[in-house]
Coordinates of C-alpha atoms in Angstrom, one line a residue:
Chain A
X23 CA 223.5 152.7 4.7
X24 CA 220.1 152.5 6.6
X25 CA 219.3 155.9 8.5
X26 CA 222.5 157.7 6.3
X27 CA 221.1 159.6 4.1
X28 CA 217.7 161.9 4.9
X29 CA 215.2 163.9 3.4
X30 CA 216.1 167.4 4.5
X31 CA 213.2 169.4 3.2
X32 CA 210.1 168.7 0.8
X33 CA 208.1 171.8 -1.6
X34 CA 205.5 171.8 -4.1
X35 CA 203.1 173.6 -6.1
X36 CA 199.6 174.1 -5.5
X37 CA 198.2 170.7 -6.9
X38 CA 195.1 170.5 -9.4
X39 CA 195.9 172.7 -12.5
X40 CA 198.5 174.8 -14.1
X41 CA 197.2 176.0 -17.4
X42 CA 199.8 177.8 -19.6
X43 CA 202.3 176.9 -17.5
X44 CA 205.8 175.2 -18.1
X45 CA 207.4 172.3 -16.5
X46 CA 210.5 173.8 -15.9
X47 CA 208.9 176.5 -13.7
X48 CA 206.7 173.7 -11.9
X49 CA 210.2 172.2 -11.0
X50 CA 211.5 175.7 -10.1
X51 CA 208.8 177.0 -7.6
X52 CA 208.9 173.1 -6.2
X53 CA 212.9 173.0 -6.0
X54 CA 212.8 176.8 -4.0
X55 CA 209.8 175.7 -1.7
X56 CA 212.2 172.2 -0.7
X57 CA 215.5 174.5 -0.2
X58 CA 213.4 176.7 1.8
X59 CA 211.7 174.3 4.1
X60 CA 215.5 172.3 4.1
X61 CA 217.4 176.1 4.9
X62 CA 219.7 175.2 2.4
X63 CA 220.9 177.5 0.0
X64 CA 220.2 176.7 -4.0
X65 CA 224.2 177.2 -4.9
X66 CA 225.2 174.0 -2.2
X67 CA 222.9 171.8 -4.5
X68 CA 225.0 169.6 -6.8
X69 CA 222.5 166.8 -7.2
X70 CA 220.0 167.0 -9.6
X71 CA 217.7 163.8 -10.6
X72 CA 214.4 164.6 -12.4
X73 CA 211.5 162.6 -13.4
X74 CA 210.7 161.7 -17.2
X75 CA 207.6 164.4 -17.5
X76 CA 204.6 162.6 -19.8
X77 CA 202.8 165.6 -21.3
X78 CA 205.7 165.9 -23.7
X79 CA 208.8 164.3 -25.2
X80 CA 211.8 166.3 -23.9
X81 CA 216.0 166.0 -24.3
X82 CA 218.4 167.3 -22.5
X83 CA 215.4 167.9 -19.8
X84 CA 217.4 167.2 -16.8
X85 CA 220.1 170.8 -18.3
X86 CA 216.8 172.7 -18.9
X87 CA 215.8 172.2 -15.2
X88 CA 219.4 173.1 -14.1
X89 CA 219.6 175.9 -15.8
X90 CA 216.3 177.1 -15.0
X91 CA 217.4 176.7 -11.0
X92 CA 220.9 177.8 -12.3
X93 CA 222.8 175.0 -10.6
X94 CA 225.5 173.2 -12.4
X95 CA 225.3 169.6 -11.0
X96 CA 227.9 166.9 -10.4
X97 CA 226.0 164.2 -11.0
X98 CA 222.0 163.8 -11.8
X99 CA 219.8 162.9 -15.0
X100 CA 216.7 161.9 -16.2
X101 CA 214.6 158.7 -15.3
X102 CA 212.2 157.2 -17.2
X103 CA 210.5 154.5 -14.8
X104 CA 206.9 156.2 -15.7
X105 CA 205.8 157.2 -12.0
X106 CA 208.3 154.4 -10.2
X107 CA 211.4 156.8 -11.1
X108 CA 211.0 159.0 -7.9
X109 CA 211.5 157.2 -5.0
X110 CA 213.8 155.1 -7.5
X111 CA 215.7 158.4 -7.8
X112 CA 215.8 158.9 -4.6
X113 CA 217.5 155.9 -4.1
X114 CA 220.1 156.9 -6.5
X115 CA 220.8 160.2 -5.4
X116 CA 221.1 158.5 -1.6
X117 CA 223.6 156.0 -3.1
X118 CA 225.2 159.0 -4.7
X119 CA 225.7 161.0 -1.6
X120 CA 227.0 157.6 0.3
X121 CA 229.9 157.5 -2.4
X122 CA 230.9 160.6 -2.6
X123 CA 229.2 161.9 -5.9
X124 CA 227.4 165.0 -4.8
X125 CA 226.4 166.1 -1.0
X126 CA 223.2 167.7 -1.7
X127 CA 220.5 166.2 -4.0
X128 CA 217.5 167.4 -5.5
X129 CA 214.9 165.1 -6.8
X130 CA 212.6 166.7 -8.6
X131 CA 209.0 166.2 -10.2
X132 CA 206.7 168.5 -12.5
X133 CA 204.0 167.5 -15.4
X134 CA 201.2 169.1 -16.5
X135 CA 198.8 166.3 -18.1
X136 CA 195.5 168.2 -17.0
X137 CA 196.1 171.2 -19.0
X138 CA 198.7 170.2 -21.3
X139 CA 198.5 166.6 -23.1
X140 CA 197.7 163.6 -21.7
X141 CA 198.5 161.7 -25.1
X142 CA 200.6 159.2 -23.0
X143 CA 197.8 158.2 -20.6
X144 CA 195.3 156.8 -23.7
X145 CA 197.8 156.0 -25.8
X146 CA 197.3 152.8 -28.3
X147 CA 199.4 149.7 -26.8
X148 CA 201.1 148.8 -30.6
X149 CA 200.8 146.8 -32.6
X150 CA 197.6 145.9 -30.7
X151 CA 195.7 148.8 -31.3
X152 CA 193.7 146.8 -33.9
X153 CA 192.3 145.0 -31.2
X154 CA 191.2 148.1 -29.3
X155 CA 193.8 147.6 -27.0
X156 CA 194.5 151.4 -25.1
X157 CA 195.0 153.3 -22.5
X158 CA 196.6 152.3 -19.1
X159 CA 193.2 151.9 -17.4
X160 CA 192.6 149.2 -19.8
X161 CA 195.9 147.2 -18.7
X162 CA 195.1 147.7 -15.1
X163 CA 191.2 146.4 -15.8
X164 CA 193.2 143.5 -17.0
X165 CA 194.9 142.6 -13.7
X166 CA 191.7 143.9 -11.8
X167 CA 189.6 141.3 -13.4
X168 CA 192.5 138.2 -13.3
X169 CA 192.3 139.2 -9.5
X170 CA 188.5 139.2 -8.9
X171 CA 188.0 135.9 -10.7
X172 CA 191.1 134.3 -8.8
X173 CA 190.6 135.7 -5.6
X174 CA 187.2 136.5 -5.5
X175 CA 188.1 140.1 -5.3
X176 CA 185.0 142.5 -5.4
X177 CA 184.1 145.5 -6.7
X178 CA 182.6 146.9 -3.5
X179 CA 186.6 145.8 -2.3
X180 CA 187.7 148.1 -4.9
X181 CA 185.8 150.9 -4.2
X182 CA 186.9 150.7 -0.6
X183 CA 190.0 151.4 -1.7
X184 CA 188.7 155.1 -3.1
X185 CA 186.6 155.5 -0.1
X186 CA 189.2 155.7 2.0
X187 CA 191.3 157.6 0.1
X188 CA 188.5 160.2 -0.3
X189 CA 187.9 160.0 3.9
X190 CA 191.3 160.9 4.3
X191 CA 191.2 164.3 1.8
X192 CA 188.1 165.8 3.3
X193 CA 190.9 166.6 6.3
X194 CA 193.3 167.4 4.0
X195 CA 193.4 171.2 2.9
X196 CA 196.0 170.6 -0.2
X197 CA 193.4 168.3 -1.0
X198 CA 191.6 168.4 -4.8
X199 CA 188.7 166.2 -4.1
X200 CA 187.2 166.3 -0.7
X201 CA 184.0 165.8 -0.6
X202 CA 183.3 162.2 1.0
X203 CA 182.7 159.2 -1.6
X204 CA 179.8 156.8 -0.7
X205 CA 180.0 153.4 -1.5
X206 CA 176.8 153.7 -3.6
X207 CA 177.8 156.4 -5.5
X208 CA 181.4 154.5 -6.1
X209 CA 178.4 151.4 -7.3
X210 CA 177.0 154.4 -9.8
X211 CA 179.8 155.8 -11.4
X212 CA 179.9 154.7 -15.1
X213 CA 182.4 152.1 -16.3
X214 CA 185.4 153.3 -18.3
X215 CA 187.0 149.9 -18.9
X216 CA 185.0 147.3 -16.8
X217 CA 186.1 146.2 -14.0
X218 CA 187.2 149.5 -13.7
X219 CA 184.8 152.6 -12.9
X220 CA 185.3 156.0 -13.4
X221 CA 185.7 156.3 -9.2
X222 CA 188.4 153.2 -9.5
X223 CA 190.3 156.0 -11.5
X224 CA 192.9 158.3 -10.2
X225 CA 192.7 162.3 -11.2
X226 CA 194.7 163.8 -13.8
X227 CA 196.5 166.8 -12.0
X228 CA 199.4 169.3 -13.1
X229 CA 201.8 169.9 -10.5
X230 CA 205.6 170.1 -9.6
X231 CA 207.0 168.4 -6.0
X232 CA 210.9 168.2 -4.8
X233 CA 212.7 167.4 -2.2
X234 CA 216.5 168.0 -0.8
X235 CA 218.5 164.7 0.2
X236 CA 221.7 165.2 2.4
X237 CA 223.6 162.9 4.9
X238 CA 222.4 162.9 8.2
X239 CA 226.0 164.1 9.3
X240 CA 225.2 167.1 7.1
X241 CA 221.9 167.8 7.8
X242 CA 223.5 167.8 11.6
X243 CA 225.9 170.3 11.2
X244 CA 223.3 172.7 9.1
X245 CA 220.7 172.3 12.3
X246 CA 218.0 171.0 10.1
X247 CA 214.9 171.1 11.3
X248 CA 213.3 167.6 11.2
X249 CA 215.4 165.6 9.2
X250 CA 213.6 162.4 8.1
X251 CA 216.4 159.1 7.4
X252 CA 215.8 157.2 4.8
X253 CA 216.0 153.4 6.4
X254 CA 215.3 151.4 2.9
X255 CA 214.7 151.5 -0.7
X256 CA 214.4 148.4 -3.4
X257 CA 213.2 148.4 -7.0
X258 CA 211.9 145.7 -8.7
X259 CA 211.2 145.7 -12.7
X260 CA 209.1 143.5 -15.1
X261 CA 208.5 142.9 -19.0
X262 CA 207.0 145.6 -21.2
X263 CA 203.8 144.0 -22.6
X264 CA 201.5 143.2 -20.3
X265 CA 200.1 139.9 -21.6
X266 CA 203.9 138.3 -21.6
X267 CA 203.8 138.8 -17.3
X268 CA 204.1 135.3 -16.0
X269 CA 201.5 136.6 -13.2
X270 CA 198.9 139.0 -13.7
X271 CA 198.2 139.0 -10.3
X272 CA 201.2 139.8 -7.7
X273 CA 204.1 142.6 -9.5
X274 CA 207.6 143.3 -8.9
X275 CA 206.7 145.3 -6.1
X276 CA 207.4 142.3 -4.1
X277 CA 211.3 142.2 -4.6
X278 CA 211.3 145.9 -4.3
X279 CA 209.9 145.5 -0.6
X280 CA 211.6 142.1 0.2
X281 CA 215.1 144.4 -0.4
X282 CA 213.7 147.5 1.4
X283 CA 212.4 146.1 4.3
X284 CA 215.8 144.3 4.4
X285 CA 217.7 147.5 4.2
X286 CA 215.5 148.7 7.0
X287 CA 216.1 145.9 9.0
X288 CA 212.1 145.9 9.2
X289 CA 209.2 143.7 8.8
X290 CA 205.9 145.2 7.5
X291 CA 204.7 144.4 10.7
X292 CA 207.0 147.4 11.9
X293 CA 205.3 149.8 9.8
X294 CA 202.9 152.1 11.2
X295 CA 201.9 154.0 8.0
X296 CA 201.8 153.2 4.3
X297 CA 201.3 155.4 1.6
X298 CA 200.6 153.4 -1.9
X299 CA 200.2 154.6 -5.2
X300 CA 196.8 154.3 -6.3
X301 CA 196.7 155.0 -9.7
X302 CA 194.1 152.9 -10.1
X303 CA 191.9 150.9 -7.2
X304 CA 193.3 147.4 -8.1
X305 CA 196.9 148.8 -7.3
X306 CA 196.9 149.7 -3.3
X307 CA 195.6 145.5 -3.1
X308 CA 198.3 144.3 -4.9
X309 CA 200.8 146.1 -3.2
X310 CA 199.8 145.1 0.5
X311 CA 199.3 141.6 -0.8
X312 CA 202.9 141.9 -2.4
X313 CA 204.3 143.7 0.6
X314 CA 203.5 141.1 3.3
X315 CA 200.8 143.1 5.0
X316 CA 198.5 140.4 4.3
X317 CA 198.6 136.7 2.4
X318 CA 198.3 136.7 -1.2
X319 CA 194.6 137.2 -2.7
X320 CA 193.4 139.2 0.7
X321 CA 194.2 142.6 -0.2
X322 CA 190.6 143.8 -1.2
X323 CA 189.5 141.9 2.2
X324 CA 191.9 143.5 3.9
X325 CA 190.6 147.0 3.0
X326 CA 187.2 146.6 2.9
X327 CA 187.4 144.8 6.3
X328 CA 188.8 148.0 7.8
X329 CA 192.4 147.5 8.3
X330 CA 193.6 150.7 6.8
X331 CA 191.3 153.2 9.3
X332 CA 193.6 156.0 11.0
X333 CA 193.1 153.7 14.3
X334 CA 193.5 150.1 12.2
X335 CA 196.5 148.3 11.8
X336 CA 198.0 150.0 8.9
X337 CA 196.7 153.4 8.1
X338 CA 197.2 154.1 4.3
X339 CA 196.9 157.2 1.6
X340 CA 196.3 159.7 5.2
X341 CA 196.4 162.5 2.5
X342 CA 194.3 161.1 -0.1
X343 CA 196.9 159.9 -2.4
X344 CA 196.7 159.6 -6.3
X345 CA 192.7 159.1 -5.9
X346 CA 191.6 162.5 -3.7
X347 CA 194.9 164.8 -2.9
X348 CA 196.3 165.1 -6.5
X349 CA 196.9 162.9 -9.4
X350 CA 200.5 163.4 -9.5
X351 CA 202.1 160.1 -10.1
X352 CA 204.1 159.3 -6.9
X353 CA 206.1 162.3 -5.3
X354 CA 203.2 163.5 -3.1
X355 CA 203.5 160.6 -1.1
X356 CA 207.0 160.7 -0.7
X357 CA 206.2 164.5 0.7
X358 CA 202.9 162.9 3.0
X359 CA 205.7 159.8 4.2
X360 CA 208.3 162.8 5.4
X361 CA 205.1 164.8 7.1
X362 CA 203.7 162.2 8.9
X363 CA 207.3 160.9 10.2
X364 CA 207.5 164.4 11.4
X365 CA 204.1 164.6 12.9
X366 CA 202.8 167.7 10.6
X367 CA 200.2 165.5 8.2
X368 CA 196.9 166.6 7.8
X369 CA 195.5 163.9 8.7
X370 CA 198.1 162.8 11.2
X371 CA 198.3 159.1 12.2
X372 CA 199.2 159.6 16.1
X373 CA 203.0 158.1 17.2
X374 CA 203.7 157.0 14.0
X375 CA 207.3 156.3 13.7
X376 CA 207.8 154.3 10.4
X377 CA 206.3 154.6 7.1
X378 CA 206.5 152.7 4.0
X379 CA 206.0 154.4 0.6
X380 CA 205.4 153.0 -2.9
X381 CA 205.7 154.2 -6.4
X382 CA 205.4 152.2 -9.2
X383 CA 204.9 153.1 -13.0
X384 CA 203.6 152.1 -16.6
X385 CA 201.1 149.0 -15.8
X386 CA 203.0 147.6 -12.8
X387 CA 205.7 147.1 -15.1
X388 CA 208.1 149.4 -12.4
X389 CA 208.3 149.9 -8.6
X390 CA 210.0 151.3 -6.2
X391 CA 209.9 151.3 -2.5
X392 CA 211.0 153.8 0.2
X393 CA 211.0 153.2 4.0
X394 CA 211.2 156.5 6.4
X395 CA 211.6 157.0 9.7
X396 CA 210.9 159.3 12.4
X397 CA 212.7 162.7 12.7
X398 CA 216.2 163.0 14.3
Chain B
X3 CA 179.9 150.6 -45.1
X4 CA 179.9 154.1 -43.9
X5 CA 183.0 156.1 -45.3
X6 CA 182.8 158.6 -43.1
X7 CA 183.9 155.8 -40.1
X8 CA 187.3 156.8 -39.3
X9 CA 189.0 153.0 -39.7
X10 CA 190.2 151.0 -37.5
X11 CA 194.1 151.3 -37.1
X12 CA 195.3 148.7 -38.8
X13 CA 198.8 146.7 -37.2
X14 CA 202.0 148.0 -38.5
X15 CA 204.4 145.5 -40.2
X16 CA 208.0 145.1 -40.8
X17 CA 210.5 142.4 -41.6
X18 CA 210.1 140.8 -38.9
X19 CA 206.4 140.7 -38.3
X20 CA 205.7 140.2 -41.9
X21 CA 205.7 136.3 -42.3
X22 CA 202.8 136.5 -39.0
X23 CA 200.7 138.2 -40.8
X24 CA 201.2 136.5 -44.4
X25 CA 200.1 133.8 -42.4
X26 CA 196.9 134.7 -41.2
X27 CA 196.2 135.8 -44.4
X28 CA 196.6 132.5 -45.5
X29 CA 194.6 131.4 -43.1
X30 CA 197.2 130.3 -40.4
X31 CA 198.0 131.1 -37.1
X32 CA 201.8 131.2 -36.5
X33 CA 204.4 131.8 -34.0
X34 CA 207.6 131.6 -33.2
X35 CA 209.9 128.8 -31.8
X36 CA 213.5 128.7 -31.3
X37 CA 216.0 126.5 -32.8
X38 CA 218.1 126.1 -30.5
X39 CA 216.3 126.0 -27.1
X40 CA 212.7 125.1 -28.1
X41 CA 211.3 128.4 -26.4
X42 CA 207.9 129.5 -28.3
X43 CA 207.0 133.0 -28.3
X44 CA 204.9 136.1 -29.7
X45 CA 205.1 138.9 -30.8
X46 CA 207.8 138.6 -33.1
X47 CA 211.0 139.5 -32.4
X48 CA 214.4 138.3 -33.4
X49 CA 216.2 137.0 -30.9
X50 CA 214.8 134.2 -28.6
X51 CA 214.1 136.1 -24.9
X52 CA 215.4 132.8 -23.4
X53 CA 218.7 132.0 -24.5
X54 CA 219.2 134.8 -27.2
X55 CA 219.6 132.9 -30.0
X56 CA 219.2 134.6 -33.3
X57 CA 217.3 131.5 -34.6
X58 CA 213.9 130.5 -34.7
X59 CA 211.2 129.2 -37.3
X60 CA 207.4 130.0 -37.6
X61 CA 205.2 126.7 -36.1
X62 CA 201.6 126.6 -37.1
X63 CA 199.0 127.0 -33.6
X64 CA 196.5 124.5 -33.5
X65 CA 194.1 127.4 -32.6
X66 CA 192.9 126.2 -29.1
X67 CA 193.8 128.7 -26.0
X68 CA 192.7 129.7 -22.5
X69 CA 192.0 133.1 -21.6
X70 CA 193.7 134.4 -18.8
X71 CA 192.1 137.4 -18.4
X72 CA 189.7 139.8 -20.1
X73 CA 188.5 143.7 -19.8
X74 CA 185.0 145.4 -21.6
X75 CA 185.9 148.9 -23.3
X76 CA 182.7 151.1 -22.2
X77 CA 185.4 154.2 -23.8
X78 CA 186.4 154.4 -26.8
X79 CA 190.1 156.0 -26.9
X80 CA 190.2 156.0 -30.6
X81 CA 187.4 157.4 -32.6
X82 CA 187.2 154.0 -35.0
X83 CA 186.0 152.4 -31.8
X84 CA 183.0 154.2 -30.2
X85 CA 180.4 152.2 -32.5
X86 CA 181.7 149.0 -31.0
X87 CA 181.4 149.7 -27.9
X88 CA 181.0 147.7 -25.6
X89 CA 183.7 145.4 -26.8
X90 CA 185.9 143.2 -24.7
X91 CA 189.8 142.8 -25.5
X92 CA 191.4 139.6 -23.3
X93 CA 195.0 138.1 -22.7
X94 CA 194.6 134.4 -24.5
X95 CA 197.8 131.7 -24.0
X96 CA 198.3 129.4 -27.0
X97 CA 197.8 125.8 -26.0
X98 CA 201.4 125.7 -27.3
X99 CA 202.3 129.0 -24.4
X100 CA 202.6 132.3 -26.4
X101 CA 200.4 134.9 -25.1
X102 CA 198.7 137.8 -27.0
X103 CA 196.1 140.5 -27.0
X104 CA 192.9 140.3 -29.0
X105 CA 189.9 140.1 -29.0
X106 CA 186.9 137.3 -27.5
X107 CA 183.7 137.7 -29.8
X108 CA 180.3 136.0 -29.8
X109 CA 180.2 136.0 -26.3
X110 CA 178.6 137.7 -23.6
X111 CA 181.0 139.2 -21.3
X112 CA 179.2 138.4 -18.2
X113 CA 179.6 134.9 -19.0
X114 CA 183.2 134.5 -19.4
X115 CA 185.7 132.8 -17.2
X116 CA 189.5 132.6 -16.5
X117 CA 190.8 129.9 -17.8
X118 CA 188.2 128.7 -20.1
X119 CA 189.1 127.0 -23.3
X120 CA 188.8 129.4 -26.7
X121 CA 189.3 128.8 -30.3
X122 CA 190.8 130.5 -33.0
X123 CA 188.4 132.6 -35.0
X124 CA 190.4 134.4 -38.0
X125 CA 188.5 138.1 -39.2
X126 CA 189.4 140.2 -41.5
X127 CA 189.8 144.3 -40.5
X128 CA 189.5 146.5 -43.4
X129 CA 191.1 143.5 -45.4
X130 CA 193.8 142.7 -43.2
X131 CA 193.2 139.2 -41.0
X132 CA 193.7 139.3 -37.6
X133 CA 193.3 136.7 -34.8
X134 CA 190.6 136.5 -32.7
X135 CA 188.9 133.7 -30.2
X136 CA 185.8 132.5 -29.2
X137 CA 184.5 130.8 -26.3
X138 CA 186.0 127.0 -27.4
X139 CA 181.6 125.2 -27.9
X140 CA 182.6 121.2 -26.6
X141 CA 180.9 118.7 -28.6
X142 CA 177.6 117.7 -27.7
X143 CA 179.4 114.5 -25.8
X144 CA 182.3 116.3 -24.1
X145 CA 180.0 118.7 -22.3
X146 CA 180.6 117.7 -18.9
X147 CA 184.0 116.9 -18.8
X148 CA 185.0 120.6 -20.2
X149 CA 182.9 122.0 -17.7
X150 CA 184.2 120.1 -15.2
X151 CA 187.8 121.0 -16.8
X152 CA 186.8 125.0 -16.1
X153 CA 185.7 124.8 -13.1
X154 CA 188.7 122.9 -11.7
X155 CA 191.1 125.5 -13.2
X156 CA 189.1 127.9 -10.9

């Protein structure tokens, strides 16, 4: 089904914070924005697949946000894959549309962890909380270090990683944090769970992002402007605790490419963009190592070294990502992969005609990957 | 002891944990092994996540490990922790292959390394014993070799 299904239109809120403001009407101003920029009309919608929000336990959350767009959907629900579940729902609402389920999806994001709770980001990792044992920065200081004392991974590699995240948001208007990152004041900021600094951290932002999936054959016949086909998607999905992983060190993201890229019928050498979640420094290494983009252990090398410049071999995080742009965990670069494949970024990587997107959620215990290409 | 010290939070325990920590209390580290595939495994659980067998018994560790990886908490995200800090929580694989979280102690961060050889170290928290590891000390006469054994794991 490579190239059947596309992304039709993308919307969001402003990113950074929402105080006193619901979920629901996050996912409603995001949803309108999306059907807007898509010139589809809310009543043809009768897909409807919404992330898991963190800031609070919810039921029934995937009705509230129906009835709070006032769709009543065919087919749709709620996925809790921490912040793999979007590109993994867009997978499912593409393989939705291919059989027949619904003809017009919505995937749909909104939290509010800045101003509302963000209980599930420190939480205590039971029953090892005797131990001391919270918070997902301390699981992904746990791979971070297992890779630096494999690999010889180092910290100025890390901070790379933010630099160039940081580079990219000074261009980028929608950007939260744009003024540039030096690597000494990456060495200075203070350690929150070592390896990990404060700057190897991503932000904590409110925010709601959507976008509108049809068939390519539809999005024909409405004269969509820009239509972006999805080539690929994979998942790949590992144990809960991080300590029972039979590797520390490379993640499921690796199955999740090998079966996107063989969707696509690509090789990452194809690509000509990337946008990784960065939720933390350590992650955007793994995943290129894990991806094929270079051999096991080389990631930080690999970044450091340059390779992921606008004029480099594989430009990544052109918006700024989870770093710089906003912490929302994964559907802003979903929105930045369909920009740059139709040549509107910010920071626009010139000719670009494929780009490879990852989302991934918990502590690497979820990914998903999504492969764009350029407009039709 | 200071009372106003909000304590530490203490493991929870149910029928299926209970016998692992009855053990440490008793001064032994336990874990579990299956009956009918020979799988060994922590944290307790009830069905082997092998071959799903319902049956298992409780083996006695010899208390040596390796640690496979280890983090230092400069933040305390629980206010029972923020006089510790800095305090380093690590992954550790039982000799006989179960993993856990806990803690390394007596040691100065800095110095650690993957792989290295650790012993068990039982504490007590607020009464309750818990397993922790320290960096394994070789005998005076087995120096070099366990040196040498680190640094070709690296």
């Amino acid at each position: 089904m490579r190239g059947k299904v596309v992304i039709a239109g993308i919307g969001h809120t402003a990113y950074g914070a929402h105080e006193g403001r619901s979920t629901v009407s996050m996912h409603a101003e995001a949803i309108r924005n999306a059907l807007a920029d898509a010139g589809v009309e809310k009543d043809s919608v009768d897909g409807l697949f919404v992330k898991f929000p963190t800031s609070r336990f919810e039921f029934m959350y995937g009705q509230k946000v129906a009835e709070a767009i006032g769709v009543q959907p065919r087919i749709g629900g709620v996925w809790d894959q921490g912040g793999a579940a979007n590109i993994a729902m867009i997978s499912f609402a593409a393989m939705a549309i291919e059989a027949g389920q619904c003809e017009i999806a919505v995937v749909t994001f909104a939290d509010n962890p800045k101003t509302g709770s963000r209980a599930a980001l420190a939480k205590p990792m039971s029953p090892d909380e005797v131990f001391g044992w919270f918070g997902a920065v301390g699981g992904y200081a746990m791979l971070a270090r297992r890779h630096m004392e494999q690999w010889g991974t180092t910290a100025d590699q890390l901070g790379a990683v933010a630099i160039n995240a940081r580079a990219n948001a000074v261009a980028n208007p929608r950007a939260q944090l744009r003024k540039p990152l030096t690597l000494d004041a990456y060495r200075d900021s203070r350690p929150i769970v070592a390896p990990l600094r404060r700057d190897d951290c991503c932000l904590v932002s409110d925010g709601g992002a959507a976008v509108v999936l049809m068939s390519a054959a539809r999005a024909r016949t409405l004269a969509v402007n820009a239509p972006i086909p999805i080539l690929g998607f994979g998942q790949g999905q590992t144990s809960w605790n991080v300590e029972q992983r039979p590797d520390l060190t490379s993640t499921c993201a690796a199955s999740a490419a090998r079966t996107a890229f063989a969707m696509a019928g690509l090789e990452p050498a194809d690509i000509d963009v990337a946008q990784l979640y960065d939720c933390f420094t350590i992650v955007p290494i793994v995943t290129l190592e894990d991806y094929g983009f270079c051999p096991p252990g080389r990631g930080g090398a690999f970044v450091a070294d340059g390779g992921v410049g606008l004029d480099r071999p594989l430009p990544i995080n052109t918006s700024g990502g989870l770093m710089s742009e906003t912490g929302m965990p994964g559907m802003q670069l979903v929105i930045e992969g369909v920009r740059q494949m139709r040549g509107t970024a910010a920071v626009q990587v010139p000719g670009a005609r494929t780009c490879v997107v990852s989302n991934q959620g918990g502590i690497m215990h979820t990914h998903s990957t999504l492969v764009l290409g350029e407009a039709q | 002891m200071n009372i106003d010290l909000p304590a530490v939070p203490l493991p929870e325990r149910d029928a299926l944990s209970a016998p692992y920590w009855a053990a440490l209390d008793a001064g032994r580290h336990v874990y579990q092994r299956c009956t009918a595939c020979a799988h060994a495994w922590l944290p307790a659980r009830g069905e082997c996540p092998r071959c799903l067998s319902a049956h298992s018994r409780w083996e006695t560790a010899s208390g040596a490990a390796r640690l496979i990886s280890w983090v230092v908490y400069h933040t305390a995200f629980h206010p029972a922790f923020k006089e510790r800090l800095p305090y380093t929580v690590a992954v550790v694989e039982l000799r006989e292959g179960p993993r856990l979280i806990t803690n390394i102690i007596d040691s100065d961060p800095e110095t650690l390394r993957i792989d290295q050889p650790l012993r068990l170290v039982i504490e007590r928290e607020s009464g309750v014993a818990v397993p922790r590891y320290a960096v394994a000390v070789p005998l005076v006469s087995a120096a070099v070799g366990d040196v040498r054994a680190v640094k070709a794991f690296r």
